[in-house]
Amino acid sequence: MPTLLDRRELAAWHGFLRVHSGLVRQLNAELEAAHGLPLAHYEVLFHLERAPEARLKMSELAQSVLLSQSGVTRLVDRLVGSGLVVREACAADRRVMYARLTDEGRQAFCNARPTVIEGVRERFLAHFDDAELDALADAWERVRPGATC
């Protein structure tokens, strides 16, 4: 049976969870208030905007935004309903569906991006100097392989 987390381990883990939850909640509230766009929607638009031809297979999108296939389907349904994304069938494989960013989606993303950048800088990045940011980036890369499916 594994031993309990010690004080330092517990502080590191709970600190990560509290900070993540608080930052996501604050950024989500800011985006909703300023742009009527939830953070989860912004994240989908972010990944589509960066993708070749501004489109991704639904399965790739699900992995990018860390949602289940059904979760990303429901999220894309809402974005399609808002005119920010369209679905496209794959000509080569009828089983494959793409999500593609529309011009309206690109505009919504571009409008919201400064709010996200400012919020991330103000609420997270400003608390660290360059060396600490480098150390954090390295630490996340060490953890990431064990945290993915």
Tab-separated table of C-alpha atoms in Angstrom:
chain	number	residue	atom	x	y	z
A	1	MET	CA	0.000	0.000	0.000
A	2	PRO	CA	1.477	3.391	-0.937
A	3	THR	CA	2.273	5.824	1.837
A	4	LEU	CA	0.375	9.072	2.205
A	5	LEU	CA	1.661	12.201	0.521
A	6	ASP	CA	3.967	14.132	2.807
A	7	ARG	CA	3.451	17.829	3.587
A	8	ARG	CA	5.632	19.045	0.715
A	9	GLU	CA	4.083	16.651	-1.824
A	10	LEU	CA	0.567	17.545	-0.718
A	11	ALA	CA	1.318	21.292	-0.869
A	12	ALA	CA	2.725	20.946	-4.402
A	13	TRP	CA	-0.193	18.858	-5.659
A	14	HIS	CA	-2.984	20.849	-4.002
A	15	GLY	CA	-1.288	24.096	-4.994
A	16	PHE	CA	-1.286	23.026	-8.632
A	17	LEU	CA	-4.978	22.053	-8.466
A	18	ARG	CA	-6.036	25.283	-6.718
A	19	VAL	CA	-4.059	27.517	-9.083
A	20	HIS	CA	-5.292	25.700	-12.193
A	21	SER	CA	-8.911	25.793	-11.068
A	22	GLY	CA	-8.756	29.450	-10.057
A	23	LEU	CA	-7.029	30.595	-13.243
A	24	VAL	CA	-9.423	28.688	-15.481
A	25	ARG	CA	-12.414	30.072	-13.586
A	26	GLN	CA	-11.109	33.673	-13.811
A	27	LEU	CA	-10.155	33.467	-17.484
A	28	ASN	CA	-13.481	31.867	-18.316
A	29	ALA	CA	-15.383	34.651	-16.529
A	30	GLU	CA	-13.361	37.353	-18.313
A	31	LEU	CA	-13.864	35.789	-21.730
A	32	GLU	CA	-17.580	35.320	-21.146
A	33	ALA	CA	-18.004	38.914	-19.958
A	34	ALA	CA	-15.887	40.521	-22.677
A	35	HIS	CA	-16.656	38.294	-25.656
A	36	GLY	CA	-19.501	35.926	-24.762
A	37	LEU	CA	-17.058	33.091	-25.389
A	38	PRO	CA	-16.327	30.381	-22.801
A	39	LEU	CA	-12.693	29.344	-22.346
A	40	ALA	CA	-13.437	25.830	-23.671
A	41	HIS	CA	-14.749	27.362	-26.914
A	42	TYR	CA	-11.688	29.601	-27.161
A	43	GLU	CA	-9.436	26.566	-26.754
A	44	VAL	CA	-11.120	24.793	-29.688
A	45	LEU	CA	-10.808	27.929	-31.826
A	46	PHE	CA	-7.136	28.220	-30.794
A	47	HIS	CA	-6.330	24.701	-32.000
A	48	LEU	CA	-8.290	25.087	-35.221
A	49	GLU	CA	-6.681	28.453	-35.980
A	50	ARG	CA	-3.225	26.873	-35.707
A	51	ALA	CA	-4.067	23.796	-37.775
A	52	PRO	CA	-3.353	23.477	-41.516
A	53	GLU	CA	-6.352	24.782	-43.444
A	54	ALA	CA	-7.840	25.756	-40.034
A	55	ARG	CA	-9.306	22.265	-39.648
A	56	LEU	CA	-8.738	19.128	-37.624
A	57	LYS	CA	-10.227	15.668	-37.536
A	58	MET	CA	-12.686	15.438	-34.673
A	59	SER	CA	-10.496	12.773	-33.047
A	60	GLU	CA	-7.437	15.060	-33.253
A	61	LEU	CA	-9.420	17.924	-31.795
A	62	ALA	CA	-10.573	15.728	-28.912
A	63	GLN	CA	-6.951	14.945	-28.062
A	64	SER	CA	-5.889	18.581	-28.393
A	65	VAL	CA	-8.518	19.902	-26.000
A	66	LEU	CA	-8.390	16.896	-23.672
A	67	LEU	CA	-12.034	15.957	-24.045
A	68	SER	CA	-13.682	12.670	-24.838
A	69	GLN	CA	-14.927	12.146	-28.385
A	70	SER	CA	-18.498	12.725	-27.225
A	71	GLY	CA	-17.476	15.803	-25.235
A	72	VAL	CA	-15.785	17.415	-28.216
A	73	THR	CA	-18.759	16.500	-30.413
A	74	ARG	CA	-21.119	18.384	-28.079
A	75	LEU	CA	-18.726	21.351	-27.898
A	76	VAL	CA	-18.351	21.488	-31.688
A	77	ASP	CA	-22.164	21.272	-31.991
A	78	ARG	CA	-22.401	24.483	-29.944
A	79	LEU	CA	-19.698	26.164	-32.040
A	80	VAL	CA	-21.440	25.107	-35.258
A	81	GLY	CA	-24.671	26.547	-33.874
A	82	SER	CA	-22.854	29.831	-33.231
A	83	GLY	CA	-21.417	29.890	-36.754
A	84	LEU	CA	-17.827	29.729	-35.491
A	85	VAL	CA	-17.058	26.240	-36.833
A	86	VAL	CA	-18.387	24.018	-39.607
A	87	ARG	CA	-18.228	20.265	-39.986
A	88	GLU	CA	-16.778	18.800	-43.155
A	89	ALA	CA	-16.810	15.200	-44.309
A	90	CYS	CA	-13.568	13.639	-45.456
A	91	ALA	CA	-13.722	12.803	-49.172
A	92	ALA	CA	-11.294	9.882	-48.777
A	93	ASP	CA	-12.887	8.281	-45.694
A	94	ARG	CA	-16.582	8.735	-44.959
A	95	ARG	CA	-16.032	7.762	-41.325
A	96	VAL	CA	-13.862	10.851	-40.726
A	97	MET	CA	-15.325	14.250	-39.915
A	98	TYR	CA	-13.412	17.500	-39.691
A	99	ALA	CA	-14.110	20.645	-37.722
A	100	ARG	CA	-13.078	23.771	-39.618
A	101	LEU	CA	-12.850	27.334	-38.384
A	102	THR	CA	-15.152	29.765	-40.182
A	103	ASP	CA	-14.319	33.401	-40.891
A	104	GLU	CA	-16.601	34.309	-37.977
A	105	GLY	CA	-14.753	31.831	-35.774
A	106	ARG	CA	-11.403	33.302	-36.756
A	107	GLN	CA	-12.706	36.789	-35.950
A	108	ALA	CA	-14.071	35.642	-32.568
A	109	PHE	CA	-10.717	34.033	-31.801
A	110	CYS	CA	-8.776	37.152	-32.819
A	111	ASN	CA	-11.058	39.357	-30.737
A	112	ALA	CA	-10.705	37.134	-27.646
A	113	ARG	CA	-6.973	36.421	-27.922
A	114	PRO	CA	-5.789	39.694	-26.281
A	115	THR	CA	-8.072	39.044	-23.298
A	116	VAL	CA	-6.589	35.565	-22.846
A	117	ILE	CA	-2.992	36.723	-23.317
A	118	GLU	CA	-3.420	39.586	-20.865
A	119	GLY	CA	-5.155	37.327	-18.344
A	120	VAL	CA	-2.473	34.629	-18.567
A	121	ARG	CA	0.324	37.162	-18.230
A	122	GLU	CA	-1.292	39.055	-15.363
A	123	ARG	CA	-2.589	36.110	-13.346
A	124	PHE	CA	0.136	33.540	-13.975
A	125	LEU	CA	3.286	34.534	-15.851
A	126	ALA	CA	3.877	37.794	-13.951
A	127	HIS	CA	4.551	35.811	-10.779
A	128	PHE	CA	7.739	34.302	-12.201
A	129	ASP	CA	11.048	35.550	-13.538
A	130	ASP	CA	12.575	34.164	-16.740
A	131	ALA	CA	14.549	31.425	-14.982
A	132	GLU	CA	11.464	30.275	-13.088
A	133	LEU	CA	9.419	30.213	-16.298
A	134	ASP	CA	12.111	28.073	-17.933
A	135	ALA	CA	12.073	25.741	-14.913
A	136	LEU	CA	8.268	25.505	-15.024
A	137	ALA	CA	8.275	24.755	-18.747
A	138	ASP	CA	10.868	22.023	-18.173
A	139	ALA	CA	8.885	20.597	-15.242
A	140	TRP	CA	5.646	20.415	-17.270
A	141	GLU	CA	7.507	18.588	-20.055
A	142	ARG	CA	8.822	16.040	-17.550
A	143	VAL	CA	5.300	15.414	-16.215
A	144	ARG	CA	3.453	15.507	-19.554
A	145	PRO	CA	4.453	12.057	-20.911
A	146	GLY	CA	2.976	10.374	-17.831
A	147	ALA	CA	-0.167	12.462	-17.983
A	148	THR	CA	-1.263	11.599	-21.511
A	149	CYS	CA	-3.134	8.551	-22.751
